[in-house]
């Protein structure tokens, strides 16, 4: 018998949907990236925070800012995740606003 808790993919979320929001600043940043680089794939880190919880079926994720890490080509983008530590230590918002960090890329 295992004492492991279920992963998020094992939780039943068929009767509700988590919500995802982006700030106006993030929308402007995404628009600028698309306008500047066109069809070139890009990737990086996204800073976000959450409100609510999966348990209470009211989870909201709010995206705030992208840190561009790579410009690829028309079909591929990639970067080393070792730079995450630099963002955690060099970006004041990361700790002062209790942000989380995820990966983001364009298609």
mmCIF file with all atom_site columns, C-alpha atoms in Angstrom:
data_model
loop_
_atom_site.group_PDB
_atom_site.id
_atom_site.type_symbol
_atom_site.label_atom_id
_atom_site.label_alt_id
_atom_site.label_comp_id
_atom_site.label_asym_id
_atom_site.label_entity_id
_atom_site.label_seq_id
_atom_site.pdbx_PDB_ins_code
_atom_site.Cartn_x
_atom_site.Cartn_y
_atom_site.Cartn_z
_atom_site.occupancy
_atom_site.B_iso_or_equiv
_atom_site.pdbx_formal_charge
_atom_site.auth_seq_id
_atom_site.auth_comp_id
_atom_site.auth_asym_id
_atom_site.auth_atom_id
_atom_site.pdbx_PDB_model_num
ATOM 1   C CA . UNK A 1 1   ? 0.000   0.000  0.000   1.00 0.00 ? 1   UNK A CA 1
ATOM 2   C CA . UNK A 1 2   ? 1.350   3.420  -0.960  1.00 0.00 ? 2   UNK A CA 1
ATOM 3   C CA . UNK A 1 3   ? 1.219   6.532  1.218   1.00 0.00 ? 3   UNK A CA 1
ATOM 4   C CA . UNK A 1 4   ? 1.537   8.849  -1.793  1.00 0.00 ? 4   UNK A CA 1
ATOM 5   C CA . UNK A 1 5   ? -1.037  11.576 -2.338  1.00 0.00 ? 5   UNK A CA 1
ATOM 6   C CA . UNK A 1 6   ? -2.715  11.730 -5.760  1.00 0.00 ? 6   UNK A CA 1
ATOM 7   C CA . UNK A 1 7   ? -1.092  13.980 -8.364  1.00 0.00 ? 7   UNK A CA 1
ATOM 8   C CA . UNK A 1 8   ? -3.188  16.742 -9.909  1.00 0.00 ? 8   UNK A CA 1
ATOM 9   C CA . UNK A 1 9   ? -3.709  14.597 -13.015 1.00 0.00 ? 9   UNK A CA 1
ATOM 10  C CA . UNK A 1 10  ? -5.379  11.997 -10.791 1.00 0.00 ? 10  UNK A CA 1
ATOM 11  C CA . UNK A 1 11  ? -7.835  14.416 -9.202  1.00 0.00 ? 11  UNK A CA 1
ATOM 12  C CA . UNK A 1 12  ? -11.368 14.600 -10.551 1.00 0.00 ? 12  UNK A CA 1
ATOM 13  C CA . UNK A 1 13  ? -11.908 18.034 -12.066 1.00 0.00 ? 13  UNK A CA 1
ATOM 14  C CA . UNK A 1 14  ? -14.760 17.156 -14.403 1.00 0.00 ? 14  UNK A CA 1
ATOM 15  C CA . UNK A 1 15  ? -17.334 19.213 -12.518 1.00 0.00 ? 15  UNK A CA 1
ATOM 16  C CA . UNK A 1 16  ? -15.364 22.490 -12.569 1.00 0.00 ? 16  UNK A CA 1
ATOM 17  C CA . UNK A 1 17  ? -12.572 24.214 -14.466 1.00 0.00 ? 17  UNK A CA 1
ATOM 18  C CA . UNK A 1 18  ? -9.646  26.155 -13.026 1.00 0.00 ? 18  UNK A CA 1
ATOM 19  C CA . UNK A 1 19  ? -9.511  29.735 -14.322 1.00 0.00 ? 19  UNK A CA 1
ATOM 20  C CA . UNK A 1 20  ? -6.507  31.349 -16.001 1.00 0.00 ? 20  UNK A CA 1
ATOM 21  C CA . UNK A 1 21  ? -6.120  35.129 -16.185 1.00 0.00 ? 21  UNK A CA 1
ATOM 22  C CA . UNK A 1 22  ? -3.407  37.392 -17.547 1.00 0.00 ? 22  UNK A CA 1
ATOM 23  C CA . UNK A 1 23  ? -2.739  40.959 -16.524 1.00 0.00 ? 23  UNK A CA 1
ATOM 24  C CA . UNK A 1 24  ? -2.918  43.811 -19.031 1.00 0.00 ? 24  UNK A CA 1
ATOM 25  C CA . UNK A 1 25  ? 0.841   44.123 -18.727 1.00 0.00 ? 25  UNK A CA 1
ATOM 26  C CA . UNK A 1 26  ? 1.333   40.462 -19.653 1.00 0.00 ? 26  UNK A CA 1
ATOM 27  C CA . UNK A 1 27  ? -1.083  40.799 -22.575 1.00 0.00 ? 27  UNK A CA 1
ATOM 28  C CA . UNK A 1 28  ? 0.956   43.755 -23.841 1.00 0.00 ? 28  UNK A CA 1
ATOM 29  C CA . UNK A 1 29  ? 4.187   41.790 -23.439 1.00 0.00 ? 29  UNK A CA 1
ATOM 30  C CA . UNK A 1 30  ? 2.795   38.803 -25.374 1.00 0.00 ? 30  UNK A CA 1
ATOM 31  C CA . UNK A 1 31  ? 1.527   41.102 -28.129 1.00 0.00 ? 31  UNK A CA 1
ATOM 32  C CA . UNK A 1 32  ? 4.942   42.769 -28.350 1.00 0.00 ? 32  UNK A CA 1
ATOM 33  C CA . UNK A 1 33  ? 6.692   39.383 -28.611 1.00 0.00 ? 33  UNK A CA 1
ATOM 34  C CA . UNK A 1 34  ? 4.361   38.262 -31.415 1.00 0.00 ? 34  UNK A CA 1
ATOM 35  C CA . UNK A 1 35  ? 4.716   41.585 -33.238 1.00 0.00 ? 35  UNK A CA 1
ATOM 36  C CA . UNK A 1 36  ? 8.513   41.654 -32.880 1.00 0.00 ? 36  UNK A CA 1
ATOM 37  C CA . UNK A 1 37  ? 9.314   38.030 -33.694 1.00 0.00 ? 37  UNK A CA 1
ATOM 38  C CA . UNK A 1 38  ? 6.395   37.016 -35.925 1.00 0.00 ? 38  UNK A CA 1
ATOM 39  C CA . UNK A 1 39  ? 6.356   33.278 -36.565 1.00 0.00 ? 39  UNK A CA 1
ATOM 40  C CA . UNK A 1 40  ? 9.634   32.592 -34.741 1.00 0.00 ? 40  UNK A CA 1
ATOM 41  C CA . UNK A 1 41  ? 9.120   30.318 -31.733 1.00 0.00 ? 41  UNK A CA 1
ATOM 42  C CA . UNK A 1 42  ? 10.117  31.780 -28.372 1.00 0.00 ? 42  UNK A CA 1
ATOM 43  C CA . UNK A 1 43  ? 10.191  30.366 -24.861 1.00 0.00 ? 43  UNK A CA 1
ATOM 44  C CA . UNK A 1 44  ? 10.942  31.421 -21.324 1.00 0.00 ? 44  UNK A CA 1
ATOM 45  C CA . UNK A 1 45  ? 9.646   31.624 -17.808 1.00 0.00 ? 45  UNK A CA 1
ATOM 46  C CA . UNK A 1 46  ? 6.309   33.024 -16.752 1.00 0.00 ? 46  UNK A CA 1
ATOM 47  C CA . UNK A 1 47  ? 5.760   34.496 -13.314 1.00 0.00 ? 47  UNK A CA 1
ATOM 48  C CA . UNK A 1 48  ? 2.304   33.852 -11.932 1.00 0.00 ? 48  UNK A CA 1
ATOM 49  C CA . UNK A 1 49  ? 0.434   33.525 -8.679  1.00 0.00 ? 49  UNK A CA 1
ATOM 50  C CA . UNK A 1 50  ? -2.582  31.535 -7.592  1.00 0.00 ? 50  UNK A CA 1
ATOM 51  C CA . UNK A 1 51  ? -5.724  32.155 -5.613  1.00 0.00 ? 51  UNK A CA 1
ATOM 52  C CA . UNK A 1 52  ? -8.140  29.608 -4.227  1.00 0.00 ? 52  UNK A CA 1
ATOM 53  C CA . UNK A 1 53  ? -7.459  25.892 -4.322  1.00 0.00 ? 53  UNK A CA 1
ATOM 54  C CA . UNK A 1 54  ? -8.119  22.706 -6.231  1.00 0.00 ? 54  UNK A CA 1
ATOM 55  C CA . UNK A 1 55  ? -9.670  21.232 -3.113  1.00 0.00 ? 55  UNK A CA 1
ATOM 56  C CA . UNK A 1 56  ? -12.245 24.034 -2.913  1.00 0.00 ? 56  UNK A CA 1
ATOM 57  C CA . UNK A 1 57  ? -12.774 23.978 -6.703  1.00 0.00 ? 57  UNK A CA 1
ATOM 58  C CA . UNK A 1 58  ? -11.984 27.676 -7.064  1.00 0.00 ? 58  UNK A CA 1
ATOM 59  C CA . UNK A 1 59  ? -8.384  27.732 -8.329  1.00 0.00 ? 59  UNK A CA 1
ATOM 60  C CA . UNK A 1 60  ? -7.349  30.834 -10.282 1.00 0.00 ? 60  UNK A CA 1
ATOM 61  C CA . UNK A 1 61  ? -3.930  31.273 -11.912 1.00 0.00 ? 61  UNK A CA 1
ATOM 62  C CA . UNK A 1 62  ? -2.907  34.842 -12.767 1.00 0.00 ? 62  UNK A CA 1
ATOM 63  C CA . UNK A 1 63  ? 0.002   35.374 -15.184 1.00 0.00 ? 63  UNK A CA 1
ATOM 64  C CA . UNK A 1 64  ? 2.074   38.513 -14.639 1.00 0.00 ? 64  UNK A CA 1
ATOM 65  C CA . UNK A 1 65  ? 5.336   38.585 -16.592 1.00 0.00 ? 65  UNK A CA 1
ATOM 66  C CA . UNK A 1 66  ? 7.422   36.617 -19.088 1.00 0.00 ? 66  UNK A CA 1
ATOM 67  C CA . UNK A 1 67  ? 11.202  36.371 -18.994 1.00 0.00 ? 67  UNK A CA 1
ATOM 68  C CA . UNK A 1 68  ? 12.248  35.534 -22.532 1.00 0.00 ? 68  UNK A CA 1
ATOM 69  C CA . UNK A 1 69  ? 15.009  32.921 -22.552 1.00 0.00 ? 69  UNK A CA 1
ATOM 70  C CA . UNK A 1 70  ? 15.228  31.712 -26.152 1.00 0.00 ? 70  UNK A CA 1
ATOM 71  C CA . UNK A 1 71  ? 14.391  32.685 -29.700 1.00 0.00 ? 71  UNK A CA 1
ATOM 72  C CA . UNK A 1 72  ? 14.234  29.545 -31.783 1.00 0.00 ? 72  UNK A CA 1
ATOM 73  C CA . UNK A 1 73  ? 13.206  29.158 -35.385 1.00 0.00 ? 73  UNK A CA 1
ATOM 74  C CA . UNK A 1 74  ? 9.900   28.549 -37.145 1.00 0.00 ? 74  UNK A CA 1
ATOM 75  C CA . UNK A 1 75  ? 9.468   25.126 -35.540 1.00 0.00 ? 75  UNK A CA 1
ATOM 76  C CA . UNK A 1 76  ? 11.529  24.853 -32.354 1.00 0.00 ? 76  UNK A CA 1
ATOM 77  C CA . UNK A 1 77  ? 12.612  26.653 -29.181 1.00 0.00 ? 77  UNK A CA 1
ATOM 78  C CA . UNK A 1 78  ? 14.584  25.414 -26.195 1.00 0.00 ? 78  UNK A CA 1
ATOM 79  C CA . UNK A 1 79  ? 16.592  26.656 -23.213 1.00 0.00 ? 79  UNK A CA 1
ATOM 80  C CA . UNK A 1 80  ? 18.360  25.319 -20.144 1.00 0.00 ? 80  UNK A CA 1
ATOM 81  C CA . UNK A 1 81  ? 16.339  25.603 -16.955 1.00 0.00 ? 81  UNK A CA 1
ATOM 82  C CA . UNK A 1 82  ? 19.441  26.307 -14.859 1.00 0.00 ? 82  UNK A CA 1
ATOM 83  C CA . UNK A 1 83  ? 18.742  30.037 -15.287 1.00 0.00 ? 83  UNK A CA 1
ATOM 84  C CA . UNK A 1 84  ? 15.712  29.719 -13.000 1.00 0.00 ? 84  UNK A CA 1
ATOM 85  C CA . UNK A 1 85  ? 17.894  30.332 -9.949  1.00 0.00 ? 85  UNK A CA 1
ATOM 86  C CA . UNK A 1 86  ? 19.067  33.645 -11.416 1.00 0.00 ? 86  UNK A CA 1
ATOM 87  C CA . UNK A 1 87  ? 15.480  34.791 -11.899 1.00 0.00 ? 87  UNK A CA 1
ATOM 88  C CA . UNK A 1 88  ? 14.559  33.773 -8.356  1.00 0.00 ? 88  UNK A CA 1
ATOM 89  C CA . UNK A 1 89  ? 17.439  35.803 -6.945  1.00 0.00 ? 89  UNK A CA 1
ATOM 90  C CA . UNK A 1 90  ? 17.591  38.721 -9.433  1.00 0.00 ? 90  UNK A CA 1
ATOM 91  C CA . UNK A 1 91  ? 13.894  39.536 -9.825  1.00 0.00 ? 91  UNK A CA 1
ATOM 92  C CA . UNK A 1 92  ? 12.544  41.368 -6.758  1.00 0.00 ? 92  UNK A CA 1
ATOM 93  C CA . UNK A 1 93  ? 8.915   40.596 -7.640  1.00 0.00 ? 93  UNK A CA 1
ATOM 94  C CA . UNK A 1 94  ? 9.562   36.886 -7.396  1.00 0.00 ? 94  UNK A CA 1
ATOM 95  C CA . UNK A 1 95  ? 9.846   36.943 -3.610  1.00 0.00 ? 95  UNK A CA 1
ATOM 96  C CA . UNK A 1 96  ? 8.071   40.202 -2.724  1.00 0.00 ? 96  UNK A CA 1
ATOM 97  C CA . UNK A 1 97  ? 4.853   39.205 -4.506  1.00 0.00 ? 97  UNK A CA 1
ATOM 98  C CA . UNK A 1 98  ? 5.067   35.486 -3.772  1.00 0.00 ? 98  UNK A CA 1
ATOM 99  C CA . UNK A 1 99  ? 5.157   34.572 -7.465  1.00 0.00 ? 99  UNK A CA 1
ATOM 100 C CA . UNK A 1 100 ? 5.550   31.071 -8.806  1.00 0.00 ? 100 UNK A CA 1
ATOM 101 C CA . UNK A 1 101 ? 7.470   30.270 -11.963 1.00 0.00 ? 101 UNK A CA 1
ATOM 102 C CA . UNK A 1 102 ? 6.452   28.155 -14.919 1.00 0.00 ? 102 UNK A CA 1
ATOM 103 C CA . UNK A 1 103 ? 7.477   27.565 -18.522 1.00 0.00 ? 103 UNK A CA 1
ATOM 104 C CA . UNK A 1 104 ? 5.855   29.361 -21.448 1.00 0.00 ? 104 UNK A CA 1
ATOM 105 C CA . UNK A 1 105 ? 6.340   29.147 -25.206 1.00 0.00 ? 105 UNK A CA 1
ATOM 106 C CA . UNK A 1 106 ? 4.606   30.206 -28.372 1.00 0.00 ? 106 UNK A CA 1
ATOM 107 C CA . UNK A 1 107 ? 3.364   28.176 -31.334 1.00 0.00 ? 107 UNK A CA 1
#
